[in-house]
Coordinates of N, CA and C in Angstrom, one line a residue:
M165 N -28.6 -18.5 23.3 CA -28.0 -16.8 23.4 C -26.3 -16.8 24.0
T166 N -25.6 -16.5 23.0 CA -24.2 -15.9 23.4 C -23.6 -14.8 23.2
G167 N -22.7 -14.5 22.6 CA -22.0 -13.3 21.8 C -22.2 -12.4 22.0
K168 N -23.1 -11.6 21.2 CA -23.5 -10.4 20.3 C -24.4 -9.6 21.9
V169 N -25.1 -10.9 21.7 CA -26.7 -10.7 22.5 C -26.8 -10.6 23.9
D170 N -25.3 -11.7 24.4 CA -24.8 -11.0 26.4 C -24.3 -10.2 26.5
E171 N -23.5 -9.6 25.1 CA -22.9 -7.8 25.4 C -24.3 -6.8 25.2
A172 N -25.5 -7.1 25.4 CA -26.1 -6.2 25.0 C -26.9 -6.5 26.6
L173 N -26.8 -7.5 27.2 CA -27.7 -7.4 28.5 C -27.3 -6.8 29.2
G174 N -28.2 -5.9 29.8 CA -27.8 -5.3 31.3 C -27.2 -6.6 32.3
Y175 N -27.1 -5.4 33.7 CA -26.3 -6.1 34.9 C -27.8 -7.1 35.2
E176 N -28.7 -6.6 35.9 CA -29.8 -7.4 36.3 C -30.2 -7.8 35.8
Q177 N -30.8 -8.1 34.2 CA -30.9 -9.3 33.5 C -30.3 -10.5 33.7
A178 N -28.6 -10.3 33.2 CA -27.7 -11.1 33.3 C -27.8 -12.0 34.5
R179 N -28.4 -11.3 35.9 CA -28.3 -12.1 37.1 C -28.9 -12.2 37.6
D180 N -30.1 -11.8 37.0 CA -31.4 -12.5 37.0 C -31.3 -14.0 36.2
E181 N -30.9 -13.9 34.8 CA -31.0 -15.6 34.1 C -30.1 -16.2 34.9
L182 N -29.1 -15.8 35.6 CA -28.2 -16.3 36.4 C -28.6 -17.4 37.6
I183 N -29.3 -16.3 38.1 CA -30.2 -17.2 39.2 C -31.3 -18.3 39.1
E184 N -31.9 -17.8 37.7 CA -32.4 -18.6 37.5 C -32.0 -19.8 37.4
V185 N -30.9 -19.9 36.6 CA -30.1 -21.1 35.7 C -29.4 -21.8 37.4
V186 N -29.2 -21.4 37.9 CA -29.2 -21.8 39.2 C -29.6 -23.0 40.2
R187 N -30.9 -22.2 39.7 CA -32.1 -22.9 40.7 C -32.5 -23.8 40.0
R188 N -32.2 -23.7 38.8 CA -32.9 -25.1 37.9 C -31.4 -25.9 38.0
L189 N -30.4 -26.1 37.4 CA -29.4 -26.8 38.7 C -29.5 -27.4 40.1
E190 N -29.6 -27.0 41.0 CA -30.1 -26.9 41.9 C -31.2 -28.1 42.3
A191 N -32.0 -27.8 41.7 CA -33.3 -28.0 41.5 C -33.3 -29.9 41.2
G192 N -31.9 -30.2 39.9 CA -32.0 -31.6 39.8 C -33.4 -31.7 39.0
G193 N -32.6 -33.3 38.1 CA -34.0 -33.5 37.2 C -33.9 -33.2 35.7
T194 N -32.8 -32.8 35.6 CA -32.5 -32.4 34.2 C -31.4 -33.7 33.4
T195 N -31.2 -34.0 32.2 CA -30.5 -34.7 32.4 C -29.2 -34.2 31.9
L196 N -28.3 -35.1 31.5 CA -26.3 -34.4 31.5 C -26.3 -33.4 30.4
E197 N -27.0 -33.3 29.4 CA -26.8 -32.7 28.5 C -27.4 -31.2 28.9
E198 N -28.6 -31.3 29.4 CA -29.5 -30.4 29.9 C -28.2 -30.4 31.6
S199 N -27.8 -30.4 31.7 CA -26.8 -29.9 32.8 C -26.7 -29.1 32.3
L200 N -25.2 -29.6 31.7 CA -23.9 -28.9 30.8 C -24.6 -27.1 30.1
A201 N -25.9 -27.8 29.4 CA -25.7 -26.6 28.7 C -26.3 -25.5 29.4
L202 N -26.6 -26.0 31.0 CA -27.2 -24.8 32.2 C -25.6 -24.4 32.5
W203 N -24.6 -26.0 32.4 CA -23.9 -24.5 33.1 C -23.0 -23.4 32.8
E204 N -22.9 -24.1 31.6 CA -22.4 -23.6 30.5 C -22.9 -21.8 30.2
R205 N -24.4 -22.2 29.9 CA -25.3 -20.7 30.1 C -24.8 -19.6 31.4
G206 N -24.6 -20.5 32.9 CA -24.7 -19.8 33.9 C -23.0 -18.9 33.5
E207 N -22.0 -19.7 32.9 CA -20.8 -19.2 33.0 C -20.5 -17.9 32.4
E208 N -21.7 -17.8 31.5 CA -21.4 -16.4 30.4 C -22.0 -15.3 30.9
L209 N -23.3 -15.9 31.8 CA -23.8 -15.4 32.4 C -23.0 -14.4 34.0
A210 N -22.4 -15.1 34.6 CA -21.2 -14.7 35.8 C -20.4 -14.4 34.5
K211 N -20.0 -14.0 33.5 CA -18.8 -13.1 32.8 C -19.5 -12.2 32.9
V212 N -20.8 -12.2 31.9 CA -21.0 -10.9 31.7 C -21.8 -10.2 33.3
C213 N -21.9 -10.3 34.0 CA -22.1 -9.9 35.5 C -20.8 -9.5 36.0
R214 N -19.9 -10.0 36.1 CA -18.0 -9.3 36.4 C -17.7 -8.3 35.4
R215 N -17.9 -8.6 34.5 CA -17.4 -7.1 33.4 C -18.6 -5.9 33.7
W216 N -19.5 -6.4 34.1 CA -20.5 -4.9 34.0 C -19.9 -4.2 35.7
L217 N -19.2 -5.2 36.9 CA -18.9 -5.1 38.1 C -17.8 -4.0 38.5
E218 N -17.0 -5.0 37.6 CA -15.5 -4.6 36.6 C -15.5 -2.9 36.3
G219 N -16.7 -2.8 35.3 CA -17.0 -1.8 34.9 C -17.3 -0.3 36.0
A220 N -18.6 -1.0 36.5 CA -18.6 -0.1 38.0 C -17.7 -0.2 38.8
R221 N -16.8 -0.5 39.1 CA -15.2 -0.4 39.8 C -14.4 0.2 39.4
A222 N -14.5 0.8 38.1 CA -13.4 1.4 37.3 C -13.9 2.9 37.3
R223 N -15.7 2.8 37.2 CA -16.0 4.4 37.3 C -16.0 4.5 38.2
L224 N -16.3 4.0 39.4 CA -16.2 4.5 41.2 C -14.6 4.8 41.2
D225 N -13.6 4.1 40.6 CA -11.8 4.4 41.3 C -11.8 5.9 41.0
A226 N -12.2 6.3 39.2 CA -12.2 7.3 38.6 C -12.3 8.3 39.0
A227 N -13.9 8.4 39.6 CA -14.7 9.5 40.5 C -13.7 9.5 41.5
L228 N -13.7 8.6 42.2 CA -12.9 9.1 43.8 C -11.5 9.6 43.5
A229 N -10.7 9.5 42.6 CA -9.6 9.7 42.2 C -9.7 10.8 41.7
A230 N -10.7 11.6 41.0 CA -10.7 13.2 40.2 C -10.8 13.9 41.7
E231 N -11.9 12.9 42.2 CA -12.2 14.1 43.8 C -11.2 14.4 44.1
D232 N -10.4 12.8 44.7 CA -8.8 13.6 45.1 C -8.0 14.3 44.5
A233 N -8.2 14.6 43.2 CA -7.1 15.2 42.6 C -7.9 16.9 42.9
A234 N -9.2 16.8 42.8 CA -9.4 18.5 42.8 C -9.3 18.5 44.0
D235 N -9.4 18.0 45.1 CA -8.4 18.1 46.9 C -7.7 18.6 46.5
G236 N -6.9 18.2 46.2 CA -5.4 18.3 46.3 C -5.0 19.6 45.1
D237 N -5.6 19.5 44.4 CA -5.5 21.3 43.7 C -5.9 22.1 44.2
A238 N -7.1 22.3 45.0 CA -7.7 23.3 45.7 C -7.0 23.9 47.1
P239 N -6.8 25.2 46.9 CA -6.4 25.9 47.9 C -7.3 25.3 49.3
G240 N -6.6 25.2 50.2 CA -7.1 25.2 51.6 C -8.2 25.6 52.1
D241 N -9.0 25.7 52.7 CA -10.2 26.6 53.4 C -9.7 27.1 54.8
E242 N -8.8 26.8 55.0 CA -8.4 27.6 56.1 C -8.0 28.9 56.4
E243 N -7.6 30.3 57.3 CA -8.1 31.1 57.2 C -7.6 31.7 58.7

């Protein structure tokens, strides 16, 4: 699963699959070829998670900036 399919993965799906990949790598018992394939898959899943987290951070930053701008534009509540 790579490319377009990875783009369709939600954060939780990618994270859960990444956890499973790490578990399998840590458990050992796989061939070198299998380990390399798992590692490559883990790298792709980590990128998917990173994109989701970066997007979430950007949305939070934008919301906070909009809130700050609204607070700055509004007249003070002091009477």
